[in-house]
Short mmCIF file of C-alpha atoms in Angstrom, two decimals:
data_model
loop_
_atom_site.label_atom_id
_atom_site.label_comp_id
_atom_site.label_asym_id
_atom_site.label_seq_id
_atom_site.Cartn_x
_atom_site.Cartn_y
_atom_site.Cartn_z
CA MET A 30 10.83 1.91 23.03
CA THR A 31 11.29 1.88 19.24
CA GLU A 32 13.10 4.90 17.83
CA ASN A 33 11.36 7.18 15.34
CA VAL A 34 13.74 7.77 12.43
CA ILE A 35 11.46 9.89 10.23
CA GLU A 36 9.63 12.81 11.84
CA ILE A 37 7.22 14.90 9.77
CA SER A 38 5.55 17.90 11.40
CA HIS A 39 2.87 20.08 9.79
CA LEU A 40 4.44 19.47 6.36
CA THR A 41 2.64 21.38 3.63
CA LYS A 42 3.28 21.90 -0.07
CA GLN A 43 1.31 24.28 -2.26
CA TYR A 44 1.54 24.84 -5.99
CA GLY A 45 -0.34 28.08 -6.60
CA ASN A 46 -3.90 27.51 -5.39
CA LYS A 47 -3.48 23.73 -5.19
CA THR A 48 -2.43 22.12 -1.92
CA ALA A 49 -0.57 18.91 -2.79
CA VAL A 50 0.25 18.02 0.84
CA ASN A 51 -1.75 19.51 3.68
CA ASP A 52 -0.43 19.78 7.26
CA LEU A 53 1.06 16.27 7.32
CA ASN A 54 2.13 14.87 10.70
CA LEU A 55 3.74 11.44 10.68
CA SER A 56 6.39 9.42 12.53
CA ILE A 57 8.00 6.30 11.07
CA ARG A 58 9.81 3.84 13.33
CA LYS A 59 13.20 2.26 12.89
CA GLY A 60 13.04 -1.09 11.10
CA GLU A 61 9.38 -0.96 10.07
CA VAL A 62 7.83 -1.18 6.62
CA PHE A 63 5.41 1.73 6.26
CA GLY A 64 2.97 1.96 3.35
CA LEU A 65 1.83 5.38 2.16
CA LEU A 66 -1.36 4.56 0.27
CA GLY A 67 -3.60 6.58 -1.97
CA PRO A 68 -4.71 7.15 -5.57
CA ASN A 69 -2.65 8.98 -8.16
CA GLY A 70 -2.46 12.68 -7.31
CA ALA A 71 -2.99 12.14 -3.58
CA GLY A 72 0.34 13.76 -2.66
CA LYS A 73 2.45 10.67 -2.03
CA THR A 74 5.24 11.49 -4.49
CA THR A 75 5.32 15.14 -3.40
CA THR A 76 5.83 13.95 0.19
CA ILE A 77 8.71 11.73 -0.93
CA LEU A 78 10.33 14.57 -2.85
CA MET A 79 10.24 16.75 0.26
CA LEU A 80 11.77 13.95 2.33
CA LEU A 81 14.60 13.68 -0.20
CA GLY A 82 15.18 17.44 -0.21
CA LEU A 83 14.26 17.63 -3.90
CA THR A 84 11.42 20.09 -3.38
CA GLU A 85 11.01 22.68 -0.65
CA PRO A 86 7.93 22.62 1.59
CA SER A 87 5.64 25.62 1.82
CA ALA A 88 5.41 25.07 5.58
CA GLY A 89 6.37 22.56 8.24
CA THR A 90 9.42 20.33 8.63
CA ALA A 91 10.66 16.85 7.82
CA GLU A 92 13.63 15.23 9.56
CA ILE A 93 15.43 11.93 9.04
CA TYR A 94 17.59 10.85 11.98
CA GLY A 95 17.40 14.46 13.19
CA LYS A 96 18.67 15.91 9.89
CA ASP A 97 16.43 18.53 8.34
CA CYS A 98 15.47 17.34 4.86
CA THR A 99 15.36 20.88 3.45
CA ARG A 100 18.41 22.41 5.14
CA ASN A 101 20.65 19.36 5.04
CA PRO A 102 19.69 17.35 1.92
CA LEU A 103 23.21 15.92 1.49
CA GLY A 104 23.18 14.59 5.04
CA VAL A 105 19.79 13.00 4.38
CA LYS A 106 20.95 11.46 1.09
CA SER A 107 23.83 9.76 2.92
CA LEU A 108 21.24 7.84 4.97
CA VAL A 109 18.51 7.24 2.41
CA GLY A 110 18.30 5.08 -0.70
CA TYR A 111 15.59 5.96 -3.24
CA LEU A 112 13.90 3.63 -5.73
CA PRO A 113 11.67 5.65 -8.11
CA ASP A 114 8.65 4.19 -9.89
CA ASN A 115 10.57 3.98 -13.16
CA THR A 116 14.15 3.01 -12.42
CA GLY A 117 16.55 4.45 -14.99
CA PHE A 118 19.73 2.68 -16.07
CA TYR A 119 22.18 3.10 -18.91
CA THR A 120 20.57 0.67 -21.35
CA ASP A 121 23.77 0.00 -23.35
CA MET A 122 25.61 -1.04 -20.16
CA THR A 123 25.19 -4.36 -18.37
CA GLY A 124 23.58 -4.67 -14.96
CA ARG A 125 27.00 -5.17 -13.40
CA GLN A 126 28.42 -2.10 -15.16
CA ASN A 127 25.50 0.03 -13.94
CA LEU A 128 26.11 -1.07 -10.36
CA ARG A 129 29.84 -0.41 -10.73
CA PHE A 130 29.11 3.13 -11.91
CA THR A 131 26.85 3.74 -8.88
CA GLY A 132 29.58 2.37 -6.62
CA TRP A 133 32.13 4.80 -8.08
CA LEU A 134 29.73 7.69 -7.45
CA ASN A 135 29.53 6.59 -3.81
CA GLY A 136 33.29 6.40 -3.34
CA LEU A 137 33.71 2.64 -3.69
CA ALA A 138 36.51 1.06 -5.73
CA GLY A 139 38.68 -2.01 -6.17
CA GLN A 140 37.89 -5.38 -4.65
CA GLU A 141 35.51 -3.89 -2.07
CA LEU A 142 33.34 -2.60 -4.90
CA GLU A 143 33.44 -5.88 -6.86
CA ASN A 144 32.61 -7.92 -3.76
CA ARG A 145 29.63 -5.71 -2.98
CA ILE A 146 28.36 -5.95 -6.56
CA ASP A 147 28.57 -9.77 -6.47
CA HIS A 148 26.84 -9.92 -3.08
CA LEU A 149 23.99 -7.61 -4.08
CA LEU A 150 23.41 -9.30 -7.44
CA GLU A 151 23.07 -12.62 -5.63
CA ARG A 152 20.82 -11.13 -2.99
CA VAL A 153 18.31 -9.73 -5.49
CA GLY A 154 18.48 -12.85 -7.66
CA MET A 155 20.12 -11.16 -10.64
CA THR A 156 23.49 -12.93 -10.89
CA TRP A 157 22.33 -14.87 -13.95
CA ALA A 158 21.55 -11.61 -15.84
CA ALA A 159 24.38 -9.47 -14.47
CA ASP A 160 26.29 -9.35 -17.76
CA GLN A 161 23.29 -8.73 -19.99
CA LYS A 162 22.61 -5.17 -21.14
CA ALA A 163 20.07 -3.38 -18.96
CA GLY A 164 18.11 -2.45 -22.08
CA THR A 165 17.05 -6.11 -22.38
CA TYR A 166 15.65 -6.30 -18.83
CA SER A 167 11.97 -6.70 -18.02
CA LYS A 168 10.28 -4.31 -15.57
CA GLY A 169 10.67 -6.81 -12.73
CA MET A 170 14.37 -7.30 -13.51
CA ARG A 171 14.91 -3.53 -13.55
CA GLN A 172 13.20 -3.22 -10.17
CA ARG A 173 15.40 -5.91 -8.65
CA LEU A 174 18.50 -4.30 -10.13
CA GLY A 175 17.15 -1.01 -8.80
CA ILE A 176 17.09 -2.41 -5.27
CA ALA A 177 20.67 -3.61 -5.68
CA ASP A 178 21.59 -0.16 -6.96
CA THR A 179 19.88 1.46 -3.96
CA LEU A 180 21.78 -0.84 -1.57
CA MET A 181 25.19 0.05 -3.04
CA LYS A 182 25.67 2.80 -0.46
CA ASP A 183 24.21 0.62 2.35
CA PRO A 184 21.42 3.05 3.35
CA GLU A 185 19.62 2.85 6.68
CA ILE A 186 16.33 3.94 5.11
CA ILE A 187 14.92 2.97 1.71
CA ILE A 188 12.12 4.93 0.05
CA MET A 189 10.26 3.18 -2.78
CA ASP A 190 7.76 4.89 -5.07
CA GLU A 191 5.29 2.37 -6.59
CA PRO A 192 7.81 -0.51 -6.55
CA THR A 193 5.35 -3.22 -7.68
CA LEU A 194 3.85 -1.32 -10.62
CA GLY A 195 3.87 -3.30 -13.86
CA ILE A 196 5.46 -6.44 -12.40
CA ASP A 197 4.09 -9.94 -13.06
CA PRO A 198 2.70 -11.93 -10.08
CA GLU A 199 5.79 -14.10 -9.56
CA GLY A 200 8.14 -11.13 -9.81
CA MET A 201 5.93 -9.26 -7.36
CA ARG A 202 6.04 -12.10 -4.85
CA GLU A 203 9.84 -12.21 -5.02
CA LEU A 204 10.08 -8.43 -4.69
CA LEU A 205 7.82 -8.35 -1.63
CA GLU A 206 9.84 -11.12 0.01
CA LEU A 207 13.00 -9.11 -0.59
CA ILE A 208 11.44 -5.94 0.86
CA ARG A 209 10.41 -7.83 3.98
CA GLU A 210 13.88 -9.33 4.28
CA LEU A 211 15.48 -5.87 4.12
CA SER A 212 13.39 -4.87 7.12
CA VAL A 213 13.46 -8.02 9.26
CA GLU A 214 16.99 -9.27 8.61
CA ASP A 215 18.82 -5.99 7.95
CA GLY A 216 16.84 -3.75 10.29
CA ARG A 217 16.36 -1.17 7.53
CA THR A 218 13.40 1.19 7.55
CA ILE A 219 11.27 0.99 4.38
CA LEU A 220 8.80 3.62 3.19
CA ILE A 221 6.64 2.43 0.28
CA SER A 222 4.33 4.67 -1.73
CA SER A 223 1.66 2.69 -3.57
CA HIS A 224 -1.94 2.39 -4.69
CA GLN A 225 -1.78 -1.42 -5.04
CA LEU A 226 -3.44 -2.39 -1.80
CA HIS A 227 -3.41 -6.18 -1.90
CA GLN A 228 0.35 -6.36 -2.41
CA ILE A 229 1.16 -3.72 0.18
CA GLN A 230 -0.91 -5.26 2.97
CA GLN A 231 1.24 -8.40 2.71
CA VAL A 232 4.45 -6.61 3.64
CA CYS A 233 3.66 -3.45 5.66
CA ASP A 234 3.72 -3.13 9.45
CA ARG A 235 1.65 0.06 9.31
CA VAL A 236 -0.09 2.06 6.60
CA GLY A 237 -1.19 5.64 6.11
CA ILE A 238 -4.13 6.46 3.83
CA PHE A 239 -3.66 9.63 1.79
CA VAL A 240 -6.56 11.51 0.15
CA GLU A 241 -6.08 14.82 -1.70
CA GLY A 242 -2.99 15.71 0.31
CA ASN A 243 -4.48 14.73 3.66
CA LEU A 244 -3.48 11.77 5.82
CA ILE A 245 -6.92 10.56 6.88
CA ALA A 246 -5.87 7.40 8.73
CA CYS A 247 -2.69 5.78 10.05
CA GLY A 248 -1.95 2.55 11.90
CA THR A 249 -1.78 -1.23 11.64
CA LEU A 250 -4.53 -3.01 9.70
CA GLY A 251 -6.00 -4.15 13.00
CA GLU A 252 -6.04 -0.61 14.40
CA LEU A 253 -7.61 0.84 11.25
CA GLU A 254 -10.21 -1.92 11.15
CA GLU A 255 -11.16 -1.37 14.79
CA LYS A 256 -11.39 2.40 14.41
CA ILE A 257 -13.54 2.28 11.28
CA ARG A 258 -15.84 -0.22 12.97
CA ARG A 259 -16.19 2.00 16.03
CA ASP A 260 -17.07 4.90 13.76
CA ALA A 261 -19.16 3.12 11.12
CA GLY A 262 -20.23 -0.16 12.74
CA TYR A 263 -19.96 -3.75 11.52
CA MET A 264 -20.99 -5.22 8.17
CA LEU A 265 -21.70 -8.94 7.94
CA GLU A 266 -22.37 -10.98 4.79
CA LEU A 267 -24.78 -13.88 5.34
CA ASP A 268 -25.96 -16.51 2.83
CA PRO A 269 -28.59 -18.65 4.63
CA LYS A 270 -30.66 -21.52 3.31
CA PRO A 271 -33.52 -20.97 2.94
CA CYS A 272 -33.32 -17.20 2.39
CA ASP A 273 -36.83 -15.98 3.15
CA ASP A 274 -38.69 -12.97 4.51
CA GLN A 275 -39.49 -14.82 7.74
CA LEU A 276 -35.78 -15.04 8.49
CA LEU A 277 -35.32 -11.36 7.60
CA GLY A 278 -37.88 -10.42 10.25
CA MET A 279 -36.21 -12.61 12.87
CA LEU A 280 -32.75 -11.22 12.06
CA MET A 281 -33.99 -7.68 12.62
CA GLN A 282 -34.89 -8.65 16.20
CA GLN A 283 -31.32 -9.74 17.04
CA ASP A 284 -29.42 -7.69 19.60
CA GLY A 285 -27.14 -5.11 17.93
CA VAL A 286 -28.68 -5.32 14.43
CA GLN A 287 -29.28 -1.87 12.98
CA LYS A 288 -30.16 -2.45 9.33
CA ILE A 289 -30.33 -5.29 6.81
CA GLU A 290 -30.02 -5.09 3.03
CA LYS A 291 -30.67 -7.94 0.60
CA GLU A 292 -28.35 -8.60 -2.35
CA GLY A 293 -29.84 -11.50 -4.30
CA GLU A 294 -29.72 -14.49 -1.96
CA ARG A 295 -27.38 -12.67 0.45
CA PHE A 296 -28.13 -10.52 3.50
CA ILE A 297 -25.86 -7.57 4.37
CA ILE A 298 -26.33 -7.01 8.08
CA TYR A 299 -25.24 -3.72 9.69
CA SER A 300 -24.72 -3.94 13.44
CA SER A 301 -23.24 -2.02 16.37
CA LYS A 302 -21.15 -5.01 17.52
CA ASP A 303 -19.81 -8.38 16.38
CA ILE A 304 -22.87 -10.65 16.23
CA ARG A 305 -21.38 -13.71 14.50
CA GLY A 306 -21.38 -15.98 17.55
CA ASN A 307 -24.96 -15.24 18.59
CA LEU A 308 -26.16 -15.31 15.02
CA THR A 309 -24.75 -18.76 14.18
CA ARG A 310 -26.28 -20.19 17.37
CA PHE A 311 -29.65 -18.64 16.52
CA LEU A 312 -29.60 -19.93 12.93
CA GLY A 313 -28.71 -23.43 14.15
CA GLU A 314 -31.58 -23.44 16.61
CA LYS A 315 -33.99 -22.41 13.82
CA ASN A 316 -32.62 -25.10 11.45
CA TYR A 317 -31.17 -22.66 8.91
CA THR A 318 -28.03 -23.68 7.00
CA VAL A 319 -25.22 -21.11 6.76
CA LEU A 320 -23.66 -21.22 3.29
CA HIS A 321 -21.52 -18.12 3.73
CA LEU A 322 -20.65 -15.87 6.67
CA HIS A 323 -18.06 -13.10 6.32
CA GLN A 324 -17.34 -9.99 8.36
CA ARG A 325 -16.37 -7.19 6.01
CA GLY A 326 -13.52 -4.86 6.90
CA GLY A 327 -10.69 -7.28 7.68
CA ASP A 328 -8.66 -6.59 4.54
CA LEU A 329 -7.03 -3.41 3.33
CA ASP A 330 -9.30 -3.01 0.29
CA GLU A 331 -12.39 -2.78 2.48
CA ILE A 332 -10.71 -0.55 5.08
CA TYR A 333 -9.45 1.72 2.28
CA ARG A 334 -12.91 1.95 0.69
CA ARG A 335 -14.65 2.77 3.94
CA TYR A 336 -12.13 5.48 4.88
CA PHE A 337 -12.65 7.01 1.44
CA GLU A 338 -16.39 7.06 2.01
CA LYS A 339 -15.90 8.55 5.46
CA ALA A 340 -13.75 11.31 3.95
CA GLY A 341 -16.45 12.04 1.37
CA GLN A 342 -14.27 10.82 -1.49
CA ASN A 343 -14.77 8.37 -4.32
CA ASP A 344 -12.21 5.62 -4.68
CA GLU A 345 -10.84 5.96 -8.21
CA ARG A 346 -11.38 2.22 -8.76
CA ASN A 347 -15.09 2.55 -7.95
CA GLU A 348 -15.32 5.46 -10.37
CA PHE A 349 -13.66 3.34 -13.06
CA ASP A 350 -16.17 0.53 -12.44
CA LYS A 351 -19.07 3.00 -12.70
CA LYS A 352 -17.76 4.37 -15.98
CA LYS A 353 -17.42 0.82 -17.36
CA LYS A 354 -21.01 0.04 -16.38
CA ARG A 355 -22.29 3.28 -17.96
CA GLY A 356 -20.39 2.48 -21.15
CA TRP A 357 -21.78 -1.06 -21.22
CA LYS A 358 -25.34 0.20 -20.77
CA HIS A 359 -24.83 2.80 -23.50
CA ARG A 360 -23.55 0.17 -25.96
CA LYS A 361 -26.42 -2.17 -25.07
CA ALA A 362 -28.96 0.61 -25.66
CA LYS A 363 -27.43 1.38 -29.07
CA ARG A 364 -27.62 -2.30 -30.08
CA ASN A 365 -31.28 -2.45 -29.07
#
């Protein structure tokens, strides 16, 4: 049985009348990559600060390898490496000099220190820029140097706050590969806080969805998908040819179909079960051509959206899209 290395029980943090984290219960397993997902202000960073012993909870406990994060923060820091969303380095020092300084702070010196610096620079792909000043680094280069800096003390657990923010696609791909390597090859436990869903789903073993301080869902993508489908049913996109009202009537008679909406030349079919097999056979028998058939809910974006709706919340990205549309309509009205 896999060991739980982070145990959070009824963890709560209040700032006056605002509850930033509300009765959080969560276990994270040794060697897994866990994604803590949610919009800005959801409570992700506050949770991380409590895990690091940098802010005291209002109630509840958090333990890392049995060490209480509030009562024994130094013991926790000896096990945990932290990569903040904006990694800070001495800009007038080179990457190598910054790592050397971190090594000194962690009691390393001499050839052991220099060997570790060389090894980590090579591992994060920064050997070529090691002797350039950190002030000349791009965001992606700083993040890679930040991982090397975090690894200087050889932590068993790494906590990353928005590690992919502001990084170009190629840099992001390399960073995600490195994160996965740290888990699979090193056996390190990785906790990632992020709102960038597409990137995170590529690397995480499990995810937790955070809304206004509440953990509303937790599990693998498959588990979350299955649960949301049990609760909210299935949604199927269908582009048939021809797309006519006669077909709409026949589709409504299919076993399990609850409701059908039409979006242009596309049907959105809501059902109580997976009807793809029966539906394709039926369409073939009736000589309809299937141009597109897709079951919604298999990716993290769709799972995330549907959990937000279930929680009675608006995904901040949907709100942004609505505001853009309102602004476009307003400008069009002014022109007319």
